[in-house]
Short mmCIF file of C-alpha atoms in Angstrom, two decimals:
data_model
loop_
_atom_site.label_atom_id
_atom_site.label_comp_id
_atom_site.label_asym_id
_atom_site.label_seq_id
_atom_site.Cartn_x
_atom_site.Cartn_y
_atom_site.Cartn_z
CA GLN A 1 0.00 0.00 0.00
CA PRO A 2 2.79 2.51 0.69
CA ASP A 3 3.96 2.19 -2.96
CA LYS A 4 0.47 2.96 -4.25
CA SER A 5 0.20 5.93 -1.89
CA ALA A 6 3.54 7.30 -3.06
CA ARG A 7 2.52 6.98 -6.72
CA ARG A 8 -0.79 8.67 -5.96
CA ASP A 9 1.02 11.58 -4.22
CA ALA A 10 3.40 11.89 -7.16
CA ASN A 11 0.47 12.39 -9.52
CA ASP A 12 -1.38 14.74 -7.17
CA PRO A 13 -1.29 18.28 -8.67
CA ALA A 14 -1.45 19.92 -5.20
CA VAL A 15 1.63 18.01 -3.98
CA ASN A 16 3.52 18.92 -7.16
CA VAL A 17 2.70 22.61 -6.62
CA ILE A 18 4.04 22.43 -3.07
CA ARG A 19 7.24 20.75 -4.27
CA SER A 20 7.84 23.39 -6.88
CA LYS A 21 7.28 26.20 -4.41
CA ILE A 22 9.66 24.69 -1.87
CA SER A 23 12.33 24.06 -4.51
CA ALA A 24 12.07 27.67 -5.67
CA LEU A 25 12.15 28.82 -2.06
CA TYR A 26 15.54 27.15 -1.35
CA GLN A 27 17.06 27.51 -4.80
CA ASP A 28 19.45 30.30 -3.75
CA GLU A 29 22.02 29.72 -1.02
CA PRO A 30 22.42 32.03 2.02
CA ASP A 31 24.89 34.87 1.68
CA ALA A 32 28.48 33.59 1.83
CA ILE A 33 29.72 36.44 4.08
CA GLU A 34 26.96 35.86 6.59
CA GLU A 35 27.79 32.15 6.58
CA VAL A 36 31.45 32.94 7.32
CA LEU A 37 30.44 35.09 10.29
CA ASP A 38 27.97 32.50 11.57
CA ALA A 39 30.57 29.74 11.28
CA ALA A 40 33.13 31.78 13.22
CA GLU A 41 30.61 32.57 15.97
CA ALA A 42 29.49 28.94 16.27
CA GLY A 43 32.89 27.93 17.69
CA SER A 44 33.17 24.26 18.57
CA HIS A 45 29.45 23.73 17.85
CA ARG A 46 29.75 24.12 14.08
CA SER A 47 27.64 21.94 11.84
CA LYS A 48 29.04 20.20 8.78
CA HIS A 49 28.09 23.14 6.54
CA GLN A 50 29.40 25.77 8.96
CA ASN A 51 32.67 23.87 9.31
CA PHE A 52 33.03 23.88 5.51
CA MET A 53 32.68 27.68 5.51
CA TYR A 54 35.04 28.08 8.46
CA GLN A 55 37.77 26.09 6.72
CA LEU A 56 37.29 28.23 3.63
CA SER A 57 37.55 31.43 5.68
CA ILE A 58 40.94 30.45 7.15
CA SER A 59 42.31 29.00 3.91
CA GLY A 60 43.66 32.35 2.73
CA LYS A 61 41.62 32.24 -0.48
CA PRO A 62 40.19 35.49 -1.85
CA LEU A 63 36.59 36.31 -1.03
CA ALA A 64 35.42 35.84 -4.62
CA GLN A 65 36.78 32.29 -4.68
CA ILE A 66 35.16 31.56 -1.30
CA GLN A 67 31.79 32.69 -2.69
CA THR A 68 32.23 30.50 -5.76
CA GLU A 69 33.17 27.41 -3.76
CA TRP A 70 30.28 28.00 -1.36
CA HIS A 71 27.89 28.25 -4.31
CA ASN A 72 29.20 25.00 -5.81
CA TYR A 73 29.04 23.27 -2.43
CA TYR A 74 25.46 24.39 -1.77
CA SER A 75 24.27 23.54 -5.28
CA ALA A 76 25.53 19.97 -4.89
CA LEU A 77 23.62 19.42 -1.63
CA PRO A 78 20.41 17.33 -1.67
CA ASP A 79 17.19 19.16 -0.87
CA ASN A 80 17.01 18.05 2.75
CA GLU A 81 20.56 19.37 3.46
CA LYS A 82 19.76 22.65 1.70
CA HIS A 83 16.85 22.94 4.10
CA GLN A 84 19.25 22.32 6.97
CA VAL A 85 21.48 25.16 5.78
CA TRP A 86 18.53 27.53 5.75
CA GLN A 87 17.39 26.35 9.17
CA GLU A 88 20.85 27.12 10.57
CA PHE A 89 20.75 30.51 8.88
CA TYR A 90 17.38 31.35 10.45
CA ALA A 91 18.50 30.06 13.85
CA ALA A 92 21.57 32.35 13.75
CA HIS A 93 19.75 35.47 12.56
CA ASN A 94 16.36 35.05 14.21
CA PRO A 95 17.14 33.28 17.52
CA LYS A 96 13.80 34.30 19.05
CA GLN A 97 11.76 32.90 16.17
CA PRO A 98 11.49 29.20 15.38
CA ALA A 99 13.15 28.11 12.15
CA PRO A 100 10.97 26.60 9.38
CA ALA A 101 10.20 22.93 10.03
CA LYS A 102 12.48 20.47 8.28
CA THR A 103 10.89 19.39 5.03
CA GLN A 104 11.32 15.80 3.86
CA SER A 105 12.16 15.02 0.27
CA GLN A 106 8.66 13.51 -0.02
CA PRO A 107 6.37 16.04 1.74
CA THR A 108 3.02 14.73 2.92
CA VAL A 109 1.30 18.04 3.71
CA THR A 110 -1.42 19.13 1.29
CA PRO A 111 -2.29 22.78 2.01
CA PRO A 112 -3.47 24.84 -0.93
CA ALA A 113 -0.81 26.54 -2.95
CA THR A 114 -2.02 29.95 -1.83
CA ASP A 115 -0.95 29.15 1.77
CA ILE A 116 2.76 28.90 0.88
CA LYS A 117 4.62 31.99 2.01
CA GLU A 118 8.06 33.19 1.12
CA PRO A 119 10.63 33.29 3.98
CA THR A 120 10.26 36.42 6.07
CA LYS A 121 13.99 37.07 5.77
CA LYS A 122 15.60 35.95 2.59
CA PRO A 123 18.90 37.60 1.71
CA SER A 124 19.18 38.95 -1.75
CA LYS A 125 21.52 37.28 -4.19
CA LEU A 126 24.95 38.82 -4.61
CA PRO A 127 25.06 40.72 -7.87
CA LYS A 128 26.94 38.67 -10.40
CA LYS A 129 28.42 41.69 -12.13
CA MET A 130 29.41 43.46 -8.89
CA PRO A 131 31.54 41.05 -6.80
CA ASP A 132 31.99 41.81 -3.11
CA SER A 133 35.19 43.81 -2.69
CA ARG A 134 35.72 42.86 0.96
CA THR A 135 38.66 40.65 1.91
CA VAL A 136 38.72 37.87 4.45
CA ALA A 137 40.53 40.27 6.82
CA ASP A 138 37.58 42.68 6.48
CA VAL A 139 35.20 39.89 7.37
CA LYS A 140 37.24 38.96 10.43
CA GLY A 141 37.29 42.60 11.49
CA GLN A 142 33.52 42.73 11.13
CA LEU A 143 33.25 39.64 13.31
CA LEU A 144 35.51 41.12 16.02
CA ASN A 145 33.46 44.29 16.11
CA LYS A 146 30.31 42.25 16.41
CA VAL A 147 31.68 40.15 19.28
CA SER A 148 33.11 43.15 21.18
CA ALA A 149 30.00 45.30 20.84
CA GLY A 150 31.38 47.51 18.10
CA GLY A 151 34.91 47.43 19.46
CA LYS A 152 33.88 49.08 22.72
CA ILE A 153 34.48 47.54 26.15
CA SER A 154 31.85 48.15 28.80
CA LYS A 155 32.63 49.66 32.20
CA LYS A 156 31.86 46.30 33.79
CA GLN A 157 34.46 44.60 31.59
CA HIS A 158 36.99 47.32 32.44
CA LEU A 159 36.30 46.78 36.17
CA LYS A 160 36.69 43.00 35.88
CA SER A 161 39.99 43.42 34.03
CA LEU A 162 41.23 45.89 36.64
CA ILE A 163 40.29 43.60 39.55
CA PHE A 164 41.93 40.62 37.86
CA GLY A 165 45.11 42.59 37.16
CA LEU A 166 45.32 43.91 40.74
CA SER A 167 44.68 40.43 42.18
CA MET A 168 47.41 38.81 40.09
CA GLY A 169 49.83 41.65 40.84
CA SER A 170 49.18 41.39 44.59
CA PHE A 171 49.67 37.63 44.47
CA VAL A 172 53.03 37.99 42.71
CA ILE A 173 54.15 40.65 45.22
CA LEU A 174 53.18 38.43 48.18
CA ILE A 175 55.12 35.51 46.74
CA PHE A 176 58.12 37.80 46.19
CA LEU A 177 57.99 39.22 49.72
CA PHE A 178 57.55 35.82 51.33
CA SER A 179 60.49 34.37 49.39
CA PHE A 180 62.85 37.14 50.45
CA PHE A 181 61.56 38.13 53.90
CA ASN A 182 59.65 35.13 55.31
CA GLU A 183 61.79 35.21 58.47
CA ARG A 184 59.72 38.22 59.54
CA PHE A 185 56.33 36.89 58.44
CA ILE A 186 56.44 33.46 60.06
CA THR A 187 58.12 34.38 63.35
CA PRO A 188 54.83 34.96 65.26
CA PHE A 189 53.72 31.43 64.37
CA ILE A 190 56.87 29.64 65.50
CA THR A 191 57.29 27.98 68.90
CA PRO A 192 60.48 26.05 69.63
CA SER A 193 58.53 23.17 71.18
CA ARG A 194 57.18 22.29 67.75
CA SER A 195 60.57 22.09 66.08
CA VAL A 196 63.01 21.37 68.90
CA SER A 197 61.41 19.50 71.79
CA SER A 198 58.04 17.72 71.80
CA THR A 199 57.85 16.98 75.56
CA PRO A 200 58.05 19.21 78.65
CA ILE A 201 61.57 19.53 80.01
CA ILE A 202 62.08 18.36 83.59
CA ILE A 203 65.42 18.89 85.36
CA ASP A 204 66.47 17.11 88.54
CA PRO A 205 67.89 19.89 90.77
CA ASN A 206 69.60 17.39 93.05
CA THR A 207 72.27 16.32 90.58
CA THR A 208 74.74 18.01 88.26
CA GLU A 209 75.47 14.88 86.25
CA ALA A 210 74.55 15.06 82.55
CA SER A 211 75.13 13.24 79.30
CA ALA A 212 78.24 13.99 77.30
CA GLU A 213 76.19 15.63 74.55
CA PRO A 214 76.68 19.40 74.75
CA LYS A 215 73.36 21.24 74.88
CA ILE A 216 71.46 24.14 76.42
CA ILE A 217 68.14 23.53 78.18
CA ILE A 218 65.69 26.37 78.91
CA PRO A 219 62.60 24.83 80.58
CA LYS A 220 60.48 28.01 80.62
CA ILE A 221 60.35 28.21 76.82
CA ASN A 222 60.78 24.44 76.29
CA VAL A 223 64.09 24.76 74.45
CA GLU A 224 66.64 21.95 74.30
CA VAL A 225 69.20 22.36 71.52
CA PRO A 226 72.80 21.36 70.82
CA VAL A 227 75.64 23.77 71.49
CA VAL A 228 78.46 23.90 68.94
CA TYR A 229 81.89 24.43 70.56
CA ASP A 230 84.25 23.77 67.65
CA THR A 231 83.65 26.87 65.50
CA PRO A 232 87.05 27.59 63.93
CA SER A 233 86.95 31.40 64.19
CA ILE A 234 84.83 34.42 65.00
CA GLN A 235 84.39 35.25 61.31
CA GLU A 236 80.73 35.75 60.42
CA ASP A 237 80.77 33.01 57.78
CA ASP A 238 82.12 30.47 60.31
CA ILE A 239 79.55 31.50 62.94
CA GLN A 240 76.66 31.23 60.46
CA ALA A 241 77.84 27.82 59.26
CA SER A 242 77.95 26.52 62.84
CA LEU A 243 74.46 27.92 63.57
CA GLU A 244 73.06 25.39 61.10
CA ASP A 245 73.86 22.67 63.68
CA GLY A 246 72.52 24.37 66.83
CA VAL A 247 73.40 27.40 68.91
CA VAL A 248 77.06 28.43 69.00
CA HIS A 249 79.56 29.06 71.77
CA TYR A 250 81.47 32.21 70.83
CA PRO A 251 85.05 30.90 70.34
CA ILE A 252 87.01 33.63 72.16
CA THR A 253 84.97 33.46 75.40
CA PRO A 254 85.35 31.02 78.36
CA ARG A 255 83.60 27.65 78.27
CA PRO A 256 81.25 26.29 80.97
CA GLY A 257 83.27 25.29 84.06
CA GLU A 258 85.71 28.15 83.51
CA LYS A 259 85.80 31.54 85.20
CA GLY A 260 84.59 34.50 83.19
CA ASN A 261 81.72 35.29 80.83
CA SER A 262 80.80 32.45 78.48
CA VAL A 263 78.74 33.56 75.44
CA ILE A 264 76.24 31.52 73.41
CA VAL A 265 74.54 32.95 70.30
CA GLY A 266 71.51 31.57 68.47
CA HIS A 267 69.00 32.47 65.79
CA SER A 268 65.73 34.16 66.67
CA SER A 269 64.49 33.60 63.12
CA ASN A 270 65.93 32.75 59.75
CA ASN A 271 64.81 32.41 56.16
CA ILE A 272 63.09 29.02 55.70
CA PHE A 273 65.06 28.52 52.48
CA ASN A 274 68.36 28.67 54.35
CA GLN A 275 69.98 25.48 55.59
CA GLY A 276 69.88 24.25 59.17
CA ALA A 277 67.30 22.83 61.59
CA TYR A 278 67.70 25.47 64.33
CA LYS A 279 66.51 28.67 62.62
CA PHE A 280 64.18 29.58 65.52
CA ALA A 281 66.03 28.20 68.56
CA PHE A 282 66.02 31.52 70.47
CA VAL A 283 62.85 33.06 69.04
CA LEU A 284 61.16 33.06 72.50
CA LEU A 285 64.22 34.18 74.42
CA ARG A 286 62.54 37.53 75.17
CA GLN A 287 60.03 35.68 77.39
CA LEU A 288 62.76 35.01 79.95
CA ASP A 289 62.88 37.27 82.97
CA GLU A 290 65.21 37.95 85.89
CA GLY A 291 65.17 35.00 88.28
CA ASP A 292 64.51 32.37 85.58
CA THR A 293 66.98 29.52 85.29
CA PHE A 294 68.46 27.52 82.44
CA TYR A 295 71.03 24.75 82.13
CA VAL A 296 74.07 23.93 80.01
CA ASN A 297 75.38 20.37 79.65
CA TYR A 298 79.11 20.24 78.96
CA GLU A 299 81.51 17.31 79.23
CA GLY A 300 79.20 15.28 81.47
CA THR A 301 78.37 18.14 83.88
CA ARG A 302 75.16 20.16 84.09
CA TYR A 303 75.73 23.84 84.87
CA ALA A 304 72.77 25.82 86.22
CA TYR A 305 72.43 29.59 85.66
CA ARG A 306 70.04 32.16 87.12
CA ILE A 307 69.22 35.24 85.04
CA TYR A 308 69.97 38.60 86.62
CA GLU A 309 70.03 40.98 83.61
CA LYS A 310 68.03 41.40 80.41
CA LYS A 311 68.64 44.20 77.90
CA VAL A 312 68.68 45.16 74.20
CA VAL A 313 71.84 46.67 72.64
CA GLY A 314 73.04 47.65 69.20
CA PRO A 315 74.96 45.21 67.00
CA ARG A 316 78.28 46.99 67.64
CA ASP A 317 78.02 47.03 71.43
CA VAL A 318 80.65 44.30 71.85
CA SER A 319 81.02 44.99 75.56
CA VAL A 320 78.46 42.21 76.12
CA LEU A 321 81.14 39.75 74.94
CA GLY A 322 83.61 40.76 77.64
CA PRO A 323 83.99 39.87 81.35
CA ASN A 324 81.84 41.31 84.14
CA ASP A 325 82.01 41.57 87.92
CA LYS A 326 80.76 38.00 88.48
CA THR A 327 82.98 34.95 88.89
CA ALA A 328 81.28 32.83 86.23
CA THR A 329 78.43 33.92 83.97
CA MET A 330 76.65 32.83 80.81
CA THR A 331 75.38 35.37 78.24
CA LEU A 332 72.73 34.36 75.68
CA ILE A 333 72.51 36.54 72.55
CA THR A 334 69.98 36.65 69.71
CA CYS A 335 68.64 39.21 67.25
CA ASP A 336 65.84 41.59 68.19
CA PRO A 337 63.16 42.03 66.95
CA PRO A 338 63.05 38.39 65.78
CA GLY A 339 63.74 38.05 62.08
CA THR A 340 65.84 41.22 61.86
CA ALA A 341 69.44 42.19 62.62
CA ILE A 342 68.60 45.64 63.97
CA ASN A 343 69.47 45.01 67.64
CA ARG A 344 70.66 42.24 69.96
CA LEU A 345 68.73 40.81 72.91
CA ILE A 346 71.13 40.08 75.80
CA ILE A 347 70.32 37.64 78.62
CA VAL A 348 73.00 37.49 81.36
CA ALA A 349 72.92 34.76 84.04
CA GLU A 350 75.18 33.82 86.97
CA GLN A 351 76.33 30.24 87.54
CA ILE A 352 74.68 28.78 90.67
CA THR A 353 75.69 25.10 90.42
CA PRO A 354 78.26 23.70 90.67
CA ASP A 355 79.92 26.27 92.91
CA PRO A 356 81.49 28.84 90.52
CA ASN A 357 84.47 29.24 92.87
CA THR A 358 85.59 25.77 91.83
CA ASN A 359 85.78 26.76 88.16
CA GLN A 360 89.14 26.73 86.40
CA GLN A 361 90.85 29.72 84.90
CA SER A 362 89.84 30.35 81.31
CA GLN A 363 92.23 29.92 78.40
CA ALA A 364 90.19 32.40 76.31
CA PRO A 365 91.43 35.98 75.72
CA LEU A 366 90.82 38.17 78.74
CA GLU A 367 89.51 40.99 76.57
CA PRO A 368 87.60 39.60 73.58
CA THR A 369 86.41 43.13 72.81
CA ALA A 370 89.97 44.00 71.77
CA GLN A 371 89.96 41.48 68.94
CA GLY A 372 89.64 44.07 66.18
CA ASP A 373 86.47 45.50 64.66
CA LEU A 374 83.96 43.03 66.15
CA VAL A 375 80.22 42.93 65.59
CA VAL A 376 77.92 40.95 67.85
CA PRO A 377 76.81 37.93 65.77
CA GLY A 378 73.33 38.12 64.29
CA ASN A 379 71.00 36.39 61.87
CA ALA A 380 72.19 34.93 58.61
CA PRO A 381 71.89 37.23 55.57
CA SER A 382 68.42 37.19 54.05
CA LEU A 383 67.86 35.92 50.54
CA TRP A 384 67.66 39.53 49.36
CA GLN A 385 70.96 40.38 51.06
CA ARG A 386 72.61 37.35 49.48
CA ILE A 387 71.50 38.49 46.03
CA THR A 388 72.55 42.12 46.53
CA ASN A 389 75.93 41.03 47.93
CA TRP A 390 76.42 38.70 44.96
CA LEU A 391 75.55 41.50 42.51
CA SER A 392 77.83 44.00 44.24
CA SER A 393 80.75 41.53 44.16
CA ASP A 394 80.60 41.21 40.33
#
């Protein structure tokens, strides 16, 4: 029965009229320039026909040749694909209006011929004797203007660009500052107990015996770190190298168990990119007060010290390295404020056990302050100082 129905429709005058009207309706292809613009705007959602036009537009061929190839391409399409091209054209240029329904090659509708209407928007054919003088570059320029609202950027777009630029610039500056000066930024968040000792420190006051490992123990701020006694000289490079392994006994001062003023220096803060595991050993030293005690283990003996002086001096006040009016003392030195080398925090304590009168005479120089142009040791050079020093040396 379907074959008989098809033959009957083929001989039906009304159906033939509809076919002829539809064929005439889609005889001419959409404008090639408009198709180029539509294909560019479609992006990754291009149809087969739009992709054909897009490839033509970027081929470098002149506009006249593009129009000719588009015409040949469209003319070779079957009727149903020509209808698809027109549907895409209507969808791109009349997005608020539905495109004409897809017509099959064998239409089954039978409205009277007078009901067929021409498309509401049918572009005129390009004049054959007056070829379009625009180039592909002109078409691309037209597309850019269309996308950017006539080449103008709205105030909202300007504001978004400004905010994005400021955000990225601030982020880069923060990274830069942290890389070069993090010893200042992270100091408030550092506590020695997290990086040096994980358990409370308990000292037996009834004995002075200790392990052979040299170390300083400050119970109030939970510090227990090694003390380096074999620094080869008082040169800043030697001191900084030794500070990577703990706090450092200043070489030209007496050692524990000797009479005089023994000096130990340590970092309050240091750049996290520098070497060493004791960058913040003395960061809480400022919390010590007069009357507090700390201990120094040296050669199997524990020496106890009670603080009697706390002060801040300049980096060239080397008098803190010399002797004082006490028989045996220990001076702790670190930079102040933490993370800088502006000043030095000085903690001076008197030996209380064992009896300081039993101490031996020191083999260190009696006047370490007379050892030339001394500077009280401080923090290691920052990353910025290392770079500037390297540049100035070239």
